Amino acid sequence: MSLTLQRIPAFSSSLFCRCSSKFLDRLCSRMISKKMRVSDALACKETGSDVRIQGWVRSVRPQKDNLFLHLNDGSSLQPLQVVASSQLNTRDLTFGCAVDITGTLEKSPNKRQNVELQAQSIKVVGECNPMDFPFKIKERHPLEYIRQFPHLRCRTNAFSSMLRIRSEATAAIQSFFRDHGYVQIHTPVITSNDCEGAGELFQVEPTGDKKDSDDPHFFSVPAYLTVSGQLHLEVMAGAFSAVYTFGPTFRAENSQSRRHLAEFYMVEAEIAFTESLDDLMKVMEDLFKAATEHVFSNCTEDVELFHKHVAPGHREQVDPMLNRKFNVISYTEAIDILKSSSQNFTFSPEWGRDLQTEHEKFLVKHCGNTPVFVVNYPYELKPFYARDNQDHPRHTAAAVDLLVPGVGELCGGSLREERLQLLTQRLSQAGLEDTYAWYLQLREFGSVPHGGFGMGFERYLQCILGLNNIKDAIPFARFSHSCQL
Amino acid sequence: MSLTLQRIPAFSSSLFCRCSSKFLDRLCSRMISKKMRVSDALACKETGSDVRIQGWVRSVRPQKDNLFLHLNDGSSLQPLQVVASSQLNTRDLTFGCAVDITGTLEKSPNKRQNVELQAQSIKVVGECNPMDFPFKIKERHPLEYIRQFPHLRCRTNAFSSMLRIRSEATAAIQSFFRDHGYVQIHTPVITSNDCEGAGELFQVEPTGDKKDSDDPHFFSVPAYLTVSGQLHLEVMAGAFSAVYTFGPTFRAENSQSRRHLAEFYMVEAEIAFTESLDDLMKVMEDLFKAATEHVFSNCTEDVELFHKHVAPGHREQVDPMLNRKFNVISYTEAIDILKSSSQNFTFSPEWGRDLQTEHEKFLVKHCGNTPVFVVNYPYELKPFYARDNQDHPRHTAAAVDLLVPGVGELCGGSLREERLQLLTQRLSQAGLEDTYAWYLQLREFGSVPHGGFGMGFERYLQCILGLNNIKDAIPFARFSHSCQL
């Protein structure tokens, strides 16, 4: 760290008597200049103002008289061009270093940017040895490469764009629900529900030395990381009518797939007084479209990076999703479509069996490569809470999945069985009547028809950005054999 | 569940030939009436419109000719008054039942409300046996009592008000940071950092049958539930300048105190290019005031419930916090104040020792019962990342706590040691140089002065609402020996 304007005398107690008036001007300018973010500078209409901008150097281009820098502070993908006298150049002014620059915002002669910063002083705040830094100047590193540096990858263009989009998409989803009168509920991460013994659960206990010898469990019962906030949201839907949660959920799946994480984010909504899957599908479709339109218009540059460089041509796949109504087919129709296709599936499609990834892909393609809702699944395939359609001979439950191009299952939802007698029966058959006594009570006291759904947030980002691997859609990826940082 | 207008003939295929024109009117009215939330109905300026409102009955008052109901759907504390002909009364129309009502919104003769709903039909959607339901009509149950029913307590006035406030406070905090250019980061829940071996950690492994015999750990390393997102935010502050996270954090504390939970929410912010605790304190103070003002003006009724019935007189304690500047004292001054007081402390105050709850309480009172920042704690008391003030003989670190009335420590923060050499030294002394190699690298590549803080969200709600017990500030409380639902 050093003051880079070489001619500035060393800072000392007798500073003010020793230094030139030019230096004093500069010192004052740094002290009184308005701190500004790069994004604000780029949007600045009025030039001529003295500003102070801090950030990291993304490129250094020394010329005979002038020095050109690109300065990024994370507020936007586009850097701010900085122009300085060559005299301000120093050895430690390198790609990746942190700088504190004061100067004047001026209209740029270059039409790629409105303004540029004419620097009066450049201070290198933190050096960066370009030999050791894993990212190289002006190189577009593949996502697989930057994934190896979980503590540094946010300093690349692609990953910082993704994280800005993720932040904005989060805000969009929260606005969507708030504007529609939903109450946000922080459903618990630690839960004693083992969710119908679904397996793939993480269990939670204090580290060794914190264990209480009298009680094998910290919570007196086995406790797990939540796989869904649904049951807790059902509690809340019985008081607020419309609720949602947006938080981490967990699966102990021994998978390294491009679509699975051990810790991922889920948006879940639960709506009381809902009697039809149509109502649920409308919320899912509206949410998808509203969030995506918000992101596309608020993060134009960041989104463009993905649609140009990471997944070229992807925008042409997403736009029709926003402009057309999503398709709806029944599970039974889906099986018929699959059966009558000429494709050789690894798993042969059969009524009563789960749809496999290959089937989902085929159905999405069959429907013109746009999202498709599949409704009314076989009753036996669905968990105890799915509402019995009481149909026959093909007995179905009012459940729905949303399949989207590239990703497969994006959302899953159902109407919930609100009829006390039917629910009691099903839970008894599974031997879960006592475990879910509290859940049955929700049906005893002012029960209402209701339903809800969950949307995988990282898969949503994969879908709209064309991200092949889910590990690139989350700040810190956790999956089997990997929990870095 | 039954149609409660007794005279309506049973629904059948020959319905339309059999029923009266009056019934048809009612049927049509239900089909075409606009669904409306109670809060929208209460705010409705135009009367005379046909609406359909669904919710739960909070009171039933049958009179000779008329029946009066209070209808709540969770959209507001205030219920909607429903007036119906006595003929619409039925046995299953009780406190707690769910109803679907159509009728006309009319100006209310009662000045306690603008409008009332003149019901044409009332359908009991879900019955509620008042003998079995744990809450009694018009009774104000103590929070301790309703806490016993985690699946039902959201149906009480107090707890539903708290949850609406919590949802709104969440939105306010997120807006605050978004408006100030912060990027929201979802820091991970599962982490391999054991945060300087602080103890009180939960460890995470798959349930028994999911273990991999070749590897003792699912993630190949021991994995814990996060106690703070700080280190991950520091990674991100090095790219985005200003970042925040708002999510669950965990402590395996064997405590049943009114201020501790095993799972609680924390707001954490990290700001690059920050060289002074003043800057951090400004963010904390602005955040506290902005969020509180938002909540007080957007949840007036809900907040009033707490300030009138749960903690009478509390508003008079909070208002000065919003209008005055928070106090700032140094740790050294704090110790002097405590030492020179006449109070008998259980733990005698001594420079170099942690402040105890009794000390915090005294300091807050001493400062006029308003929030007080305590700055510059003994270096040895603070974790490795706290920035060395390099002072002597009393060696301090640039750390800050915010103490508030009733709650004690609400926020904790510090400048972080950004100087590679000093940080390396301290980590080596603790034998943690290898564990935190990645953290040291953040100081190697474009390091910047930075700092951040965390605010306990439930404690914040306790503070502004006057909630004595933290278990009443979270939807589902988790603490030692308790993990219900």
GROMACS .gro file of N, CA and C in nm, chain A residues 35 37 54-56 73-74 98 125-127 133 151 154-155 166-168 170 174 178 181 184 186 188-192 201-207 215 218-220 224 232 235 237-241 253 263 265 273 438 441-442 444-449 475 478-479 481-483 485, chain B residues 35 37 54-56 73-74 96 98 125-127 133 151 154-155 166-168 170 174 178 181 184 186 188-192 201-207 215 218-220 224 232 235 237-241 253 263 265 273 438 441-442 444-449 475 478-479 481-483 485:
model
  411
   35LYS      N    1  -1.800   1.032  -0.216
   35LYS     CA    2  -1.783   0.890  -0.246
   35LYS      C    3  -1.894   0.846  -0.339
   37ARG      N    4  -2.044   0.515  -0.608
   37ARG     CA    5  -2.031   0.379  -0.660
   37ARG      C    6  -2.014   0.387  -0.813
   54GLN      N    7  -1.388   0.389  -0.516
   54GLN     CA    8  -1.301   0.282  -0.467
   54GLN      C    9  -1.344   0.149  -0.528
   55GLY      N   10  -1.247   0.069  -0.562
   55GLY     CA   11  -1.283  -0.059  -0.623
   55GLY      C   12  -1.159  -0.138  -0.659
   56TRP      N   13  -1.178  -0.229  -0.754
   56TRP     CA   14  -1.069  -0.316  -0.795
   56TRP      C   15  -1.040  -0.295  -0.944
   73ASP      N   16  -1.638  -0.205  -0.892
   73ASP     CA   17  -1.662  -0.215  -0.747
   73ASP      C   18  -1.779  -0.308  -0.715
   74GLY      N   19  -1.820  -0.386  -0.815
   74GLY     CA   20  -1.925  -0.485  -0.792
   74GLY      C   21  -2.065  -0.430  -0.806
   98ALA      N   22  -0.666  -0.334  -0.530
   98ALA     CA   23  -0.772  -0.245  -0.483
   98ALA      C   24  -0.719  -0.102  -0.484
  125VAL      N   25  -0.466   0.051  -0.254
  125VAL     CA   26  -0.504   0.018  -0.116
  125VAL      C   27  -0.460  -0.123  -0.081
  126GLY      N   28  -0.473  -0.214  -0.177
  126GLY     CA   29  -0.433  -0.353  -0.154
  126GLY      C   30  -0.374  -0.408  -0.282
  127GLU      N   31  -0.251  -0.457  -0.272
  127GLU     CA   32  -0.184  -0.508  -0.391
  127GLU      C   33  -0.239  -0.644  -0.431
  133PHE      N   34  -0.241  -1.463  -0.855
  133PHE     CA   35  -0.387  -1.452  -0.865
  133PHE      C   36  -0.437  -1.551  -0.969
  151HIS      N   37  -1.355  -1.887  -0.283
  151HIS     CA   38  -1.336  -1.760  -0.209
  151HIS      C   39  -1.301  -1.645  -0.302
  154CYS      N   40  -1.616  -1.486  -0.701
  154CYS     CA   41  -1.707  -1.371  -0.712
  154CYS      C   42  -1.638  -1.250  -0.774
  155ARG      N   43  -1.503  -1.259  -0.790
  155ARG     CA   44  -1.433  -1.147  -0.853
  155ARG      C   45  -1.426  -1.159  -1.005
  166ARG      N   46  -2.898  -1.309  -0.882
  166ARG     CA   47  -2.959  -1.387  -0.774
  166ARG      C   48  -3.019  -1.295  -0.667
  167SER      N   49  -2.946  -1.190  -0.634
  167SER     CA   50  -2.993  -1.094  -0.535
  167SER      C   51  -3.119  -1.024  -0.585
  168GLU      N   52  -3.119  -0.988  -0.712
  168GLU     CA   53  -3.233  -0.916  -0.770
  168GLU      C   54  -3.353  -1.010  -0.786
  170THR      N   55  -3.418  -1.262  -0.594
  170THR     CA   56  -3.470  -1.277  -0.458
  170THR      C   57  -3.564  -1.163  -0.425
  174GLN      N   58  -3.974  -1.180  -0.355
  174GLN     CA   59  -4.033  -1.127  -0.232
  174GLN      C   60  -4.136  -1.019  -0.260
  178ARG      N   61  -4.534  -1.020  -0.162
  178ARG     CA   62  -4.580  -0.911  -0.075
  178ARG      C   63  -4.692  -0.832  -0.144
  181GLY      N   64  -5.025  -0.990  -0.112
  181GLY     CA   65  -5.083  -1.008   0.021
  181GLY      C   66  -5.038  -1.131   0.098
  184GLN      N   67  -4.474  -1.343   0.481
  184GLN     CA   68  -4.353  -1.425   0.473
  184GLN      C   69  -4.327  -1.493   0.607
  186HIS      N   70  -4.068  -1.745   0.823
  186HIS     CA   71  -3.939  -1.812   0.831
  186HIS      C   72  -3.963  -1.952   0.888
  188PRO      N   73  -3.878  -2.328   0.997
  188PRO     CA   74  -3.753  -2.368   1.064
  188PRO      C   75  -3.662  -2.454   0.977
  189VAL      N   76  -3.533  -2.441   0.998
  189VAL     CA   77  -3.436  -2.528   0.932
  189VAL      C   78  -3.428  -2.661   1.007
  190ILE      N   79  -3.423  -2.653   1.139
  190ILE     CA   80  -3.419  -2.776   1.220
  190ILE      C   81  -3.562  -2.818   1.250
  191THR      N   82  -3.591  -2.945   1.225
  191THR     CA   83  -3.728  -2.992   1.246
  191THR      C   84  -3.728  -3.134   1.300
  192SER      N   85  -3.831  -3.167   1.374
  192SER     CA   86  -3.844  -3.305   1.422
  192SER      C   87  -3.930  -3.388   1.327
  201LEU      N   88  -3.208  -3.760   0.467
  201LEU     CA   89  -3.214  -3.653   0.566
  201LEU      C   90  -3.077  -3.634   0.630
  202PHE      N   91  -3.049  -3.509   0.666
  202PHE     CA   92  -2.936  -3.481   0.753
  202PHE      C   93  -2.986  -3.475   0.896
  203GLN      N   94  -2.909  -3.536   0.987
  203GLN     CA   95  -2.945  -3.528   1.127
  203GLN      C   96  -2.854  -3.427   1.197
  204VAL      N   97  -2.903  -3.367   1.303
  204VAL     CA   98  -2.832  -3.258   1.371
  204VAL      C   99  -2.812  -3.291   1.518
  205GLU      N  100  -2.690  -3.285   1.564
  205GLU     CA  101  -2.660  -3.297   1.708
  205GLU      C  102  -2.542  -3.205   1.739
  206PRO      N  103  -2.530  -3.163   1.864
  206PRO     CA  104  -2.413  -3.081   1.898
  206PRO      C  105  -2.284  -3.160   1.877
  207THR      N  106  -2.174  -3.090   1.857
  207THR     CA  107  -2.045  -3.158   1.843
  207THR      C  108  -2.016  -3.233   1.972
  215ASP      N  109  -2.936  -3.719   2.814
  215ASP     CA  110  -3.030  -3.718   2.703
  215ASP      C  111  -2.951  -3.743   2.575
  218PHE      N  112  -2.997  -3.346   2.180
  218PHE     CA  113  -3.001  -3.207   2.227
  218PHE      C  114  -3.145  -3.158   2.240
  219PHE      N  115  -3.228  -3.194   2.140
  219PHE     CA  116  -3.367  -3.147   2.140
  219PHE      C  117  -3.461  -3.249   2.206
  220SER      N  118  -3.404  -3.351   2.271
  220SER     CA  119  -3.478  -3.461   2.334
  220SER      C  120  -3.541  -3.554   2.232
  224TYR      N  121  -3.371  -3.302   1.242
  224TYR     CA  122  -3.321  -3.310   1.105
  224TYR      C  123  -3.317  -3.172   1.041
  232HIS      N  124  -4.511  -2.670   0.784
  232HIS     CA  125  -4.514  -2.549   0.868
  232HIS      C  126  -4.593  -2.437   0.801
  235VAL      N  127  -4.962  -2.487   0.858
  235VAL     CA  128  -5.001  -2.430   0.987
  235VAL      C  129  -5.039  -2.283   0.969
  237ALA      N  130  -5.098  -2.109   0.684
  237ALA     CA  131  -5.205  -2.078   0.588
  237ALA      C  132  -5.340  -2.081   0.658
  238GLY      N  133  -5.348  -2.159   0.767
  238GLY     CA  134  -5.472  -2.165   0.844
  238GLY      C  135  -5.497  -2.042   0.929
  239ALA      N  136  -5.407  -1.945   0.921
  239ALA     CA  137  -5.428  -1.819   0.995
  239ALA      C  138  -5.419  -1.698   0.904
  240PHE      N  139  -5.332  -1.706   0.801
  240PHE     CA  140  -5.307  -1.588   0.717
  240PHE      C  141  -5.361  -1.601   0.575
  241SER      N  142  -5.420  -1.717   0.543
  241SER     CA  143  -5.474  -1.744   0.409
  241SER      C  144  -5.365  -1.763   0.304
  253GLU      N  145  -2.848  -3.637  -0.048
  253GLU     CA  146  -2.837  -3.721  -0.165
  253GLU      C  147  -2.692  -3.739  -0.206
  263GLU      N  148  -2.753  -2.855  -0.020
  263GLU     CA  149  -2.818  -2.736   0.038
  263GLU      C  150  -2.861  -2.647  -0.077
  265TYR      N  151  -3.190  -2.353  -0.222
  265TYR     CA  152  -3.295  -2.262  -0.178
  265TYR      C  153  -3.428  -2.297  -0.244
  273PHE      N  154  -5.820  -2.169   0.106
  273PHE     CA  155  -5.940  -2.147   0.025
  273PHE      C  156  -5.908  -2.164  -0.124
  438TRP      N  157  -5.070  -3.343   1.541
  438TRP     CA  158  -5.082  -3.197   1.529
  438TRP      C  159  -5.131  -3.157   1.391
  441GLN      N  160  -5.492  -3.214   1.365
  441GLN     CA  161  -5.569  -3.110   1.436
  441GLN      C  162  -5.595  -2.988   1.349
  442LEU      N  163  -5.503  -2.961   1.254
  442LEU     CA  164  -5.528  -2.848   1.162
  442LEU      C  165  -5.658  -2.870   1.086
  444GLU      N  166  -5.910  -3.035   1.217
  444GLU     CA  167  -6.018  -3.047   1.314
  444GLU      C  168  -6.074  -2.909   1.346
  445PHE      N  169  -5.988  -2.810   1.339
  445PHE     CA  170  -6.027  -2.675   1.381
  445PHE      C  171  -6.028  -2.579   1.262
  446GLY      N  172  -6.142  -2.564   1.199
  446GLY     CA  173  -6.154  -2.467   1.090
  446GLY      C  174  -6.073  -2.503   0.967
  447SER      N  175  -6.081  -2.629   0.927
  447SER     CA  176  -6.008  -2.676   0.809
  447SER      C  177  -6.060  -2.608   0.682
  448VAL      N  178  -5.971  -2.582   0.589
  448VAL     CA  179  -6.013  -2.524   0.462
  448VAL      C  180  -5.941  -2.593   0.347
  449PRO      N  181  -6.006  -2.599   0.231
  449PRO     CA  182  -5.934  -2.650   0.114
  449PRO      C  183  -5.813  -2.561   0.089
  475PRO      N  184  -2.400  -1.915  -0.413
  475PRO     CA  185  -2.273  -1.856  -0.370
  475PRO      C  186  -2.170  -1.961  -0.324
  478ARG      N  187  -2.275  -2.684  -0.180
  478ARG     CA  188  -2.255  -2.801  -0.093
  478ARG      C  189  -2.315  -2.923  -0.159
  479PHE      N  190  -2.230  -3.025  -0.175
  479PHE     CA  191  -2.279  -3.151  -0.232
  479PHE      C  192  -2.191  -3.261  -0.176
  481HIS      N  193  -1.926  -3.500  -0.060
  481HIS     CA  194  -1.779  -3.488  -0.062
  481HIS      C  195  -1.729  -3.345  -0.083
  482SER      N  196  -1.816  -3.246  -0.071
  482SER     CA  197  -1.766  -3.109  -0.090
  482SER      C  198  -1.841  -3.007  -0.004
  483CYS      N  199  -1.766  -2.942   0.083
  483CYS     CA  200  -1.822  -2.835   0.165
  483CYS      C  201  -1.710  -2.736   0.191
  485LEU      N  202  -1.510  -2.401   0.256
  485LEU     CA  203  -1.525  -2.278   0.334
  485LEU      C  204  -1.633  -2.293   0.442
  520LYS      N  205  -6.376  -1.209  -0.511
  520LYS     CA  206  -6.308  -1.252  -0.388
  520LYS      C  207  -6.232  -1.133  -0.332
  522ARG      N  208  -5.999  -0.981   0.025
  522ARG     CA  209  -5.938  -1.003   0.156
  522ARG      C  210  -6.002  -0.907   0.255
  539GLN      N  211  -6.356  -1.502   0.255
  539GLN     CA  212  -6.335  -1.630   0.322
  539GLN      C  213  -6.240  -1.611   0.440
  540GLY      N  214  -6.269  -1.677   0.548
  540GLY     CA  215  -6.181  -1.662   0.664
  540GLY      C  216  -6.233  -1.744   0.780
  541TRP      N  217  -6.191  -1.700   0.900
  541TRP     CA  218  -6.227  -1.774   1.021
  541TRP      C  219  -6.307  -1.684   1.114
  558ASP      N  220  -5.921  -1.308   0.829
  558ASP     CA  221  -5.853  -1.396   0.733
  558ASP      C  222  -5.702  -1.379   0.739
  559GLY      N  223  -5.654  -1.314   0.846
  559GLY     CA  224  -5.510  -1.301   0.865
  559GLY      C  225  -5.450  -1.183   0.793
  581GLY      N  226  -6.383  -1.997   1.562
  581GLY     CA  227  -6.277  -2.083   1.506
  581GLY      C  228  -6.312  -2.153   1.377
  583ALA      N  229  -6.420  -2.216   0.983
  583ALA     CA  230  -6.385  -2.148   0.857
  583ALA      C  231  -6.512  -2.126   0.777
  610VAL      N  232  -6.717  -2.386   0.600
  610VAL     CA  233  -6.626  -2.469   0.520
  610VAL      C  234  -6.558  -2.573   0.607
  611GLY      N  235  -6.521  -2.533   0.727
  611GLY     CA  236  -6.454  -2.625   0.819
  611GLY      C  237  -6.502  -2.597   0.960
  612GLU      N  238  -6.555  -2.700   1.025
  612GLU     CA  239  -6.608  -2.680   1.160
  612GLU      C  240  -6.495  -2.668   1.262
  618PHE      N  241  -6.112  -2.682   2.101
  618PHE     CA  242  -6.017  -2.580   2.054
  618PHE      C  243  -5.952  -2.512   2.176
  636HIS      N  244  -4.876  -2.529   1.662
  636HIS     CA  245  -4.945  -2.544   1.534
  636HIS      C  246  -5.071  -2.459   1.528
  639CYS      N  247  -5.070  -1.931   1.584
  639CYS     CA  248  -5.082  -1.824   1.485
  639CYS      C  249  -5.227  -1.780   1.465
  640ARG      N  250  -5.322  -1.855   1.524
  640ARG     CA  251  -5.464  -1.815   1.511
  640ARG      C  252  -5.508  -1.721   1.623
  651ARG      N  253  -4.326  -0.936   1.184
  651ARG     CA  254  -4.200  -1.000   1.146
  651ARG      C  255  -4.182  -1.000   0.994
  652SER      N  256  -4.290  -1.030   0.924
  652SER     CA  257  -4.285  -1.033   0.777
  652SER      C  258  -4.254  -0.893   0.723
  653GLU      N  259  -4.318  -0.794   0.783
  653GLU     CA  260  -4.300  -0.657   0.737
  653GLU      C  261  -4.160  -0.605   0.774
  655THR      N  262  -3.897  -0.788   0.798
  655THR     CA  263  -3.807  -0.855   0.702
  655THR      C  264  -3.801  -0.775   0.572
  659GLN      N  265  -3.476  -0.573   0.411
  659GLN     CA  266  -3.429  -0.600   0.276
  659GLN      C  267  -3.433  -0.475   0.189
  663ARG      N  268  -3.117  -0.292   0.000
  663ARG     CA  269  -3.127  -0.282  -0.147
  663ARG      C  270  -3.117  -0.135  -0.189
  666GLY      N  271  -2.770  -0.008  -0.209
  666GLY     CA  272  -2.676  -0.069  -0.303
  666GLY      C  273  -2.606  -0.195  -0.255
  669GLN      N  274  -2.756  -0.889  -0.186
  669GLN     CA  275  -2.793  -0.990  -0.088
  669GLN      C  276  -2.727  -1.123  -0.122
  671HIS      N  277  -2.686  -1.528  -0.013
  671HIS     CA  278  -2.732  -1.639   0.070
  671HIS      C  279  -2.610  -1.715   0.120
  673PRO      N  280  -2.400  -1.984   0.332
  673PRO     CA  281  -2.444  -2.123   0.352
  673PRO      C  282  -2.481  -2.152   0.497
  674VAL      N  283  -2.575  -2.244   0.515
  674VAL     CA  284  -2.610  -2.292   0.649
  674VAL      C  285  -2.509  -2.398   0.693
  675ILE      N  286  -2.475  -2.488   0.600
  675ILE     CA  287  -2.377  -2.592   0.632
  675ILE      C  288  -2.238  -2.539   0.596
  676THR      N  289  -2.146  -2.550   0.691
  676THR     CA  290  -2.013  -2.495   0.667
  676THR      C  291  -1.907  -2.586   0.728
  677SER      N  292  -1.789  -2.584   0.670
  677SER     CA  293  -1.679  -2.660   0.728
  677SER      C  294  -1.593  -2.572   0.820
  686LEU      N  295  -2.142  -2.578   1.869
  686LEU     CA  296  -2.175  -2.602   1.728
  686LEU      C  297  -2.264  -2.724   1.714
  687PHE      N  298  -2.351  -2.720   1.614
  687PHE     CA  299  -2.422  -2.840   1.573
  687PHE      C  300  -2.346  -2.903   1.458
  688GLN      N  301  -2.334  -3.034   1.464
  688GLN     CA  302  -2.270  -3.105   1.354
  688GLN      C  303  -2.378  -3.173   1.269
  689VAL      N  304  -2.346  -3.193   1.142
  689VAL     CA  305  -2.445  -3.243   1.045
  689VAL      C  306  -2.392  -3.367   0.977
  690GLU      N  307  -2.469  -3.475   0.981
  690GLU     CA  308  -2.437  -3.595   0.903
  690GLU      C  309  -2.569  -3.656   0.856
  691PRO      N  310  -2.567  -3.732   0.748
  691PRO     CA  311  -2.690  -3.799   0.706
  691PRO      C  312  -2.738  -3.895   0.815
  692THR      N  313  -2.869  -3.924   0.816
  692THR     CA  314  -2.921  -4.022   0.911
  692THR      C  315  -2.854  -4.156   0.886
  700ASP      N  316  -1.630  -4.334   0.374
  700ASP     CA  317  -1.598  -4.198   0.417
  700ASP      C  318  -1.678  -4.169   0.544
  703PHE      N  319  -2.018  -3.724   0.520
  703PHE     CA  320  -2.089  -3.701   0.393
  703PHE      C  321  -2.014  -3.602   0.306
  704PHE      N  322  -1.962  -3.495   0.371
  704PHE     CA  323  -1.892  -3.391   0.295
  704PHE      C  324  -1.740  -3.414   0.291
  705SER      N  325  -1.698  -3.533   0.335
  705SER     CA  326  -1.557  -3.569   0.346
  705SER      C  327  -1.484  -3.495   0.458
  709TYR      N  328  -2.074  -2.832   0.991
  709TYR     CA  329  -2.146  -2.774   1.103
  709TYR      C  330  -2.257  -2.681   1.053
  717HIS      N  331  -1.801  -1.569   0.508
  717HIS     CA  332  -1.848  -1.580   0.369
  717HIS      C  333  -1.883  -1.442   0.312
  720VAL      N  334  -1.572  -1.267   0.193
  720VAL     CA  335  -1.538  -1.310   0.056
  720VAL      C  336  -1.610  -1.218  -0.044
  722ALA      N  337  -1.767  -0.922   0.007
  722ALA     CA  338  -1.740  -0.779   0.017
  722ALA      C  339  -1.620  -0.743  -0.071
  723GLY      N  340  -1.531  -0.840  -0.092
  723GLY     CA  341  -1.414  -0.819  -0.177
  723GLY      C  342  -1.448  -0.814  -0.325
  724ALA      N  343  -1.576  -0.828  -0.358
  724ALA     CA  344  -1.617  -0.818  -0.499
  724ALA      C  345  -1.729  -0.717  -0.518
  725PHE      N  346  -1.816  -0.706  -0.419
  725PHE     CA  347  -1.935  -0.620  -0.436
  725PHE      C  348  -1.932  -0.494  -0.349
  726SER      N  349  -1.829  -0.478  -0.268
  726SER     CA  350  -1.814  -0.363  -0.178
  726SER      C  351  -1.912  -0.366  -0.061
  738GLU      N  352  -2.639  -2.405   2.234
  738GLU     CA  353  -2.629  -2.364   2.374
  738GLU      C  354  -2.733  -2.435   2.459
  748GLU      N  355  -3.189  -2.194   1.713
  748GLU     CA  356  -3.198  -2.147   1.573
  748GLU      C  357  -3.259  -2.008   1.574
  750TYR      N  358  -3.256  -1.594   1.367
  750TYR     CA  359  -3.225  -1.523   1.244
  750TYR      C  360  -3.129  -1.408   1.270
  758PHE      N  361  -1.394  -0.096   0.205
  758PHE     CA  362  -1.349   0.043   0.207
  758PHE      C  363  -1.407   0.118   0.328
  923TRP      N  364  -0.742  -1.986   0.291
  923TRP     CA  365  -0.829  -1.915   0.195
  923TRP      C  366  -0.862  -1.774   0.245
  926GLN      N  367  -0.577  -1.551   0.188
  926GLN     CA  368  -0.567  -1.512   0.047
  926GLN      C  369  -0.652  -1.390   0.013
  927LEU      N  370  -0.763  -1.373   0.086
  927LEU     CA  371  -0.845  -1.254   0.061
  927LEU      C  372  -0.762  -1.128   0.085
  929GLU      N  373  -0.440  -1.119   0.033
  929GLU     CA  374  -0.325  -1.122  -0.057
  929GLU      C  375  -0.362  -1.057  -0.190
  930PHE      N  376  -0.488  -1.069  -0.226
  930PHE     CA  377  -0.531  -1.023  -0.359
  930PHE      C  378  -0.627  -0.906  -0.345
  931GLY      N  379  -0.575  -0.786  -0.351
  931GLY     CA  380  -0.662  -0.668  -0.348
  931GLY      C  381  -0.735  -0.648  -0.217
  932SER      N  382  -0.662  -0.664  -0.106
  932SER     CA  383  -0.723  -0.646   0.027
  932SER      C  384  -0.768  -0.503   0.049
  933VAL      N  385  -0.877  -0.486   0.120
  933VAL     CA  386  -0.924  -0.350   0.151
  933VAL      C  387  -0.967  -0.344   0.297
  934PRO      N  388  -0.954  -0.226   0.358
  934PRO     CA  389  -1.008  -0.210   0.492
  934PRO      C  390  -1.159  -0.236   0.485
  960PRO      N  391  -4.154  -1.795   1.443
  960PRO     CA  392  -4.268  -1.883   1.413
  960PRO      C  393  -4.262  -2.017   1.487
  963ARG      N  394  -3.686  -2.319   1.852
  963ARG     CA  395  -3.601  -2.435   1.879
  963ARG      C  396  -3.502  -2.398   1.988
  964PHE      N  397  -3.502  -2.478   2.094
  964PHE     CA  398  -3.406  -2.457   2.203
  964PHE      C  399  -3.381  -2.592   2.270
  966HIS      N  400  -3.386  -2.925   2.439
  966HIS     CA  401  -3.499  -3.011   2.478
  966HIS      C  402  -3.631  -2.976   2.410
  967SER      N  403  -3.627  -2.893   2.307
  967SER     CA  404  -3.754  -2.862   2.242
  967SER      C  405  -3.738  -2.834   2.093
  968CYS      N  406  -3.805  -2.916   2.014
  968CYS     CA  407  -3.807  -2.896   1.868
  968CYS      C  408  -3.940  -2.946   1.818
  970LEU      N  409  -4.271  -2.991   1.609
  970LEU     CA  410  -4.314  -2.988   1.470
  970LEU      C  411  -4.195  -3.000   1.373
   0.00000   0.00000   0.00000
